[in-house]
Amino acid sequence: MYRAIRGTRDILPEEMGLWHRIEDTAREVFELYGYGEMRVPIFEETTLFSRSIGKHTDIVEKEMYTFTDRSGKSLTLRPEATAGVVRAWIEHHLDQRALVGRYYYIGPMFRYERPQKGRYRQFHQIDAEIIGESHPAVDAELIEMLFFYLNRLGLKRANLMLNSIGCPRCRPGYLDKLRRQVKAKLTELCSDCQSRSERNTLRIFDCKNTNCQGIINELPAIEDHLCSECSRHFQQVQSYLRRFGIEYKVSPRLVRGLDYYTRTTFEFTYPGLGAQNAIMGGGRYDGLVALLGGKETPAIGVAIGSERLVLALKEEGISPPEAVSTFLVTVGEEAFQRGMELIRELRHQGVFCLSDYQGRSLRGQLRLANKLGCQAVLILGEDELKKGVVTLKMMSDGSQQEVALDLLPSTLRRLLYG
Ligand code: HAM
């Protein structure tokens, strides 16, 4: 028997209501804030990701699904979508075409990580990116939108962690200091940290090793080494957040696992999800457009982990509203044939209707309708056929009435859909 590949999962219809809820709400909220949907390809040239995310990151060093296609080109299944959106933005000259560079996208991402609750090898993100804005109010507005989105979903307990990781002007000085301190502790660190200490010192903060964590917590905080512009930007972001009444915690070790970040970085966690409790993360990436060959352009964005939102909704006991449905019970061949026409008419009139195709008895069909949770049953037998009616039975109170066939769609819409 074939099984889904480790780290991938089937999303079955019974869970799909929650997926629709998070995706539909994202569309609704993000469009209200001026974002337009963009869909970028699932695979891109490998170097697009290694240049954007950084060669010495966990994602690029250990987690990418990279393969050579038949023409010998190295391609990678996208581990995230920001790089693809920026590529598209440059490729389509969107700086000249779009008045407001706000995009969102929804889709699968791929990372070869160790699977566990809330962590998969194929997972889904909902992303929002703002390209071309540097104002700190934009950072705060993005965060405010995310809280609004979570509230709409009914998720009211998210915690926000915030940091600033500076810019190419102030970060090198900080990194020098960091490197010196790390060198002094080098032998106590794991082999990953040792190899990163010289090549990409900031990435030491991504290490999950408990022994390294103790040492990492003693390292200097970047917040104390920001240049005056970065410091002012960070203060202003916080002042807008306070203005919006948003609570947050400054977290000096929050450098995020991707190299493209500058200034603001943030993550939302949700209680009750276990070890993988980060439901979304993002930040500024003011240097990425230029790094990929475009003009110097500031940008900021976020990616929401859909699987983790679904877990959070389940944790909160939030389920999608039950679908309204009707079941057509037929008795006898003639009624079945007429029933097939009737069910077609009902669907064309916007009524969700199911039926039996296996010749079940009247009782068997009623039992099935009950199991399916149908709100109404329509019975079409010989008597009804003669009179040109159906018997409509409401499952909530067992009440029955005869309804003329031509009045059926409007009656059902009134009774079931309000
Ligand atoms: P990220 O922090 O790598 O950021 O991922 C964002 C979110 O995706 C995480 O907070 C988590 O909810 C979800 N996620 C990541 N990996 C997995 C996994 N293996 N299984 C399930 N969920 C996962 C980014 O991807 C950046 N591109 C975000 C961004 C957009 N920054 C600027 N714009």
mmCIF file of N, CA, C and O in Angstrom, residues 328-332 334-336 338-340 342 378-382 384-385 389-391 405:
data_model
loop_
_atom_site.group_PDB
_atom_site.id
_atom_site.type_symbol
_atom_site.label_atom_id
_atom_site.label_comp_id
_atom_site.label_asym_id
_atom_site.label_seq_id
_atom_site.Cartn_x
_atom_site.Cartn_y
_atom_site.Cartn_z
ATOM 1 N N LEU A 328 -32.563 13.780 -0.920
ATOM 2 C CA LEU A 328 -33.738 13.342 -1.677
ATOM 3 C C LEU A 328 -33.882 11.829 -1.566
ATOM 4 O O LEU A 328 -32.992 11.087 -1.967
ATOM 5 N N VAL A 329 -35.001 11.394 -0.992
ATOM 6 C CA VAL A 329 -35.298 9.970 -0.869
ATOM 7 C C VAL A 329 -36.293 9.615 -1.968
ATOM 8 O O VAL A 329 -37.320 10.286 -2.104
ATOM 9 N N THR A 330 -35.991 8.600 -2.755
ATOM 10 C CA THR A 330 -36.952 8.203 -3.797
ATOM 11 C C THR A 330 -37.410 6.768 -3.554
ATOM 12 O O THR A 330 -36.636 5.945 -3.042
ATOM 13 N N VAL A 331 -38.668 6.494 -3.920
ATOM 14 C CA VAL A 331 -39.191 5.129 -3.761
ATOM 15 C C VAL A 331 -39.706 4.671 -5.120
ATOM 16 O O VAL A 331 -40.656 5.244 -5.657
ATOM 17 N N GLY A 332 -39.047 3.671 -5.690
ATOM 18 C CA GLY A 332 -39.444 3.133 -6.996
ATOM 19 C C GLY A 332 -38.625 3.746 -8.124
ATOM 20 O O GLY A 332 -38.061 4.839 -7.985
ATOM 21 N N GLU A 334 -39.512 4.871 -11.153
ATOM 22 C CA GLU A 334 -39.994 6.089 -11.811
ATOM 23 C C GLU A 334 -39.647 7.331 -10.978
ATOM 24 O O GLU A 334 -39.193 8.347 -11.507
ATOM 25 N N ALA A 335 -39.849 7.193 -9.655
ATOM 26 C CA ALA A 335 -39.528 8.314 -8.760
ATOM 27 C C ALA A 335 -38.032 8.616 -8.798
ATOM 28 O O ALA A 335 -37.609 9.772 -8.774
ATOM 29 N N PHE A 336 -37.215 7.539 -8.891
ATOM 30 C CA PHE A 336 -35.757 7.756 -8.951
ATOM 31 C C PHE A 336 -35.413 8.589 -10.185
ATOM 32 O O PHE A 336 -34.659 9.559 -10.117
ATOM 33 N N ARG A 338 -37.359 10.564 -12.023
ATOM 34 C CA ARG A 338 -37.852 11.954 -11.894
ATOM 35 C C ARG A 338 -36.981 12.714 -10.878
ATOM 36 O O ARG A 338 -36.682 13.883 -11.029
ATOM 37 N N GLY A 339 -36.556 11.962 -9.844
ATOM 38 C CA GLY A 339 -35.711 12.544 -8.785
ATOM 39 C C GLY A 339 -34.395 13.074 -9.332
ATOM 40 O O GLY A 339 -33.891 14.104 -8.887
ATOM 41 N N MET A 340 -33.829 12.359 -10.306
ATOM 42 C CA MET A 340 -32.564 12.816 -10.882
ATOM 43 C C MET A 340 -32.721 14.185 -11.541
ATOM 44 O O MET A 340 -31.836 15.027 -11.484
ATOM 45 N N LEU A 342 -35.083 16.350 -10.622
ATOM 46 C CA LEU A 342 -35.393 17.285 -9.539
ATOM 47 C C LEU A 342 -34.126 17.768 -8.826
ATOM 48 O O LEU A 342 -33.940 18.956 -8.563
ATOM 49 N N LEU A 378 -36.384 15.135 1.415
ATOM 50 C CA LEU A 378 -37.481 15.230 0.449
ATOM 51 C C LEU A 378 -37.854 13.812 0.068
ATOM 52 O O LEU A 378 -36.971 13.033 -0.308
ATOM 53 N N ILE A 379 -39.131 13.463 0.192
ATOM 54 C CA ILE A 379 -39.533 12.100 -0.160
ATOM 55 C C ILE A 379 -40.383 12.142 -1.438
ATOM 56 O O ILE A 379 -41.359 12.899 -1.522
ATOM 57 N N LEU A 380 -39.945 11.355 -2.413
ATOM 58 C CA LEU A 380 -40.653 11.293 -3.681
ATOM 59 C C LEU A 380 -41.001 9.825 -3.957
ATOM 60 O O LEU A 380 -40.114 9.012 -4.229
ATOM 61 N N GLY A 381 -42.285 9.491 -3.797
ATOM 62 C CA GLY A 381 -42.754 8.120 -4.070
ATOM 63 C C GLY A 381 -43.874 8.174 -5.107
ATOM 64 O O GLY A 381 -44.102 9.230 -5.722
ATOM 65 N N GLU A 382 -44.564 7.031 -5.262
ATOM 66 C CA GLU A 382 -45.632 6.976 -6.275
ATOM 67 C C GLU A 382 -46.715 8.018 -6.041
ATOM 68 O O GLU A 382 -47.138 8.716 -6.963
ATOM 69 N N GLU A 384 -46.635 10.849 -4.374
ATOM 70 C CA GLU A 384 -46.151 12.211 -4.614
ATOM 71 C C GLU A 384 -46.074 12.484 -6.124
ATOM 72 O O GLU A 384 -46.460 13.554 -6.581
ATOM 73 N N LEU A 385 -45.576 11.463 -6.859
ATOM 74 C CA LEU A 385 -45.459 11.642 -8.305
ATOM 75 C C LEU A 385 -46.818 11.969 -8.921
ATOM 76 O O LEU A 385 -46.935 12.871 -9.749
ATOM 77 N N VAL A 389 -46.076 16.535 -6.165
ATOM 78 C CA VAL A 389 -45.524 17.161 -4.947
ATOM 79 C C VAL A 389 -44.346 16.318 -4.434
ATOM 80 O O VAL A 389 -44.072 15.230 -4.953
ATOM 81 N N VAL A 390 -43.660 16.827 -3.425
ATOM 82 C CA VAL A 390 -42.762 15.986 -2.615
ATOM 83 C C VAL A 390 -43.166 16.173 -1.159
ATOM 84 O O VAL A 390 -43.750 17.208 -0.798
ATOM 85 N N THR A 391 -42.853 15.170 -0.340
ATOM 86 C CA THR A 391 -43.054 15.341 1.098
ATOM 87 C C THR A 391 -41.758 15.892 1.670
ATOM 88 O O THR A 391 -40.690 15.300 1.485
ATOM 89 N N LEU A 405 -43.967 20.648 -6.613
ATOM 90 C CA LEU A 405 -42.618 20.587 -7.172
ATOM 91 C C LEU A 405 -42.098 21.943 -7.626
ATOM 92 O O LEU A 405 -40.940 22.284 -7.412
#
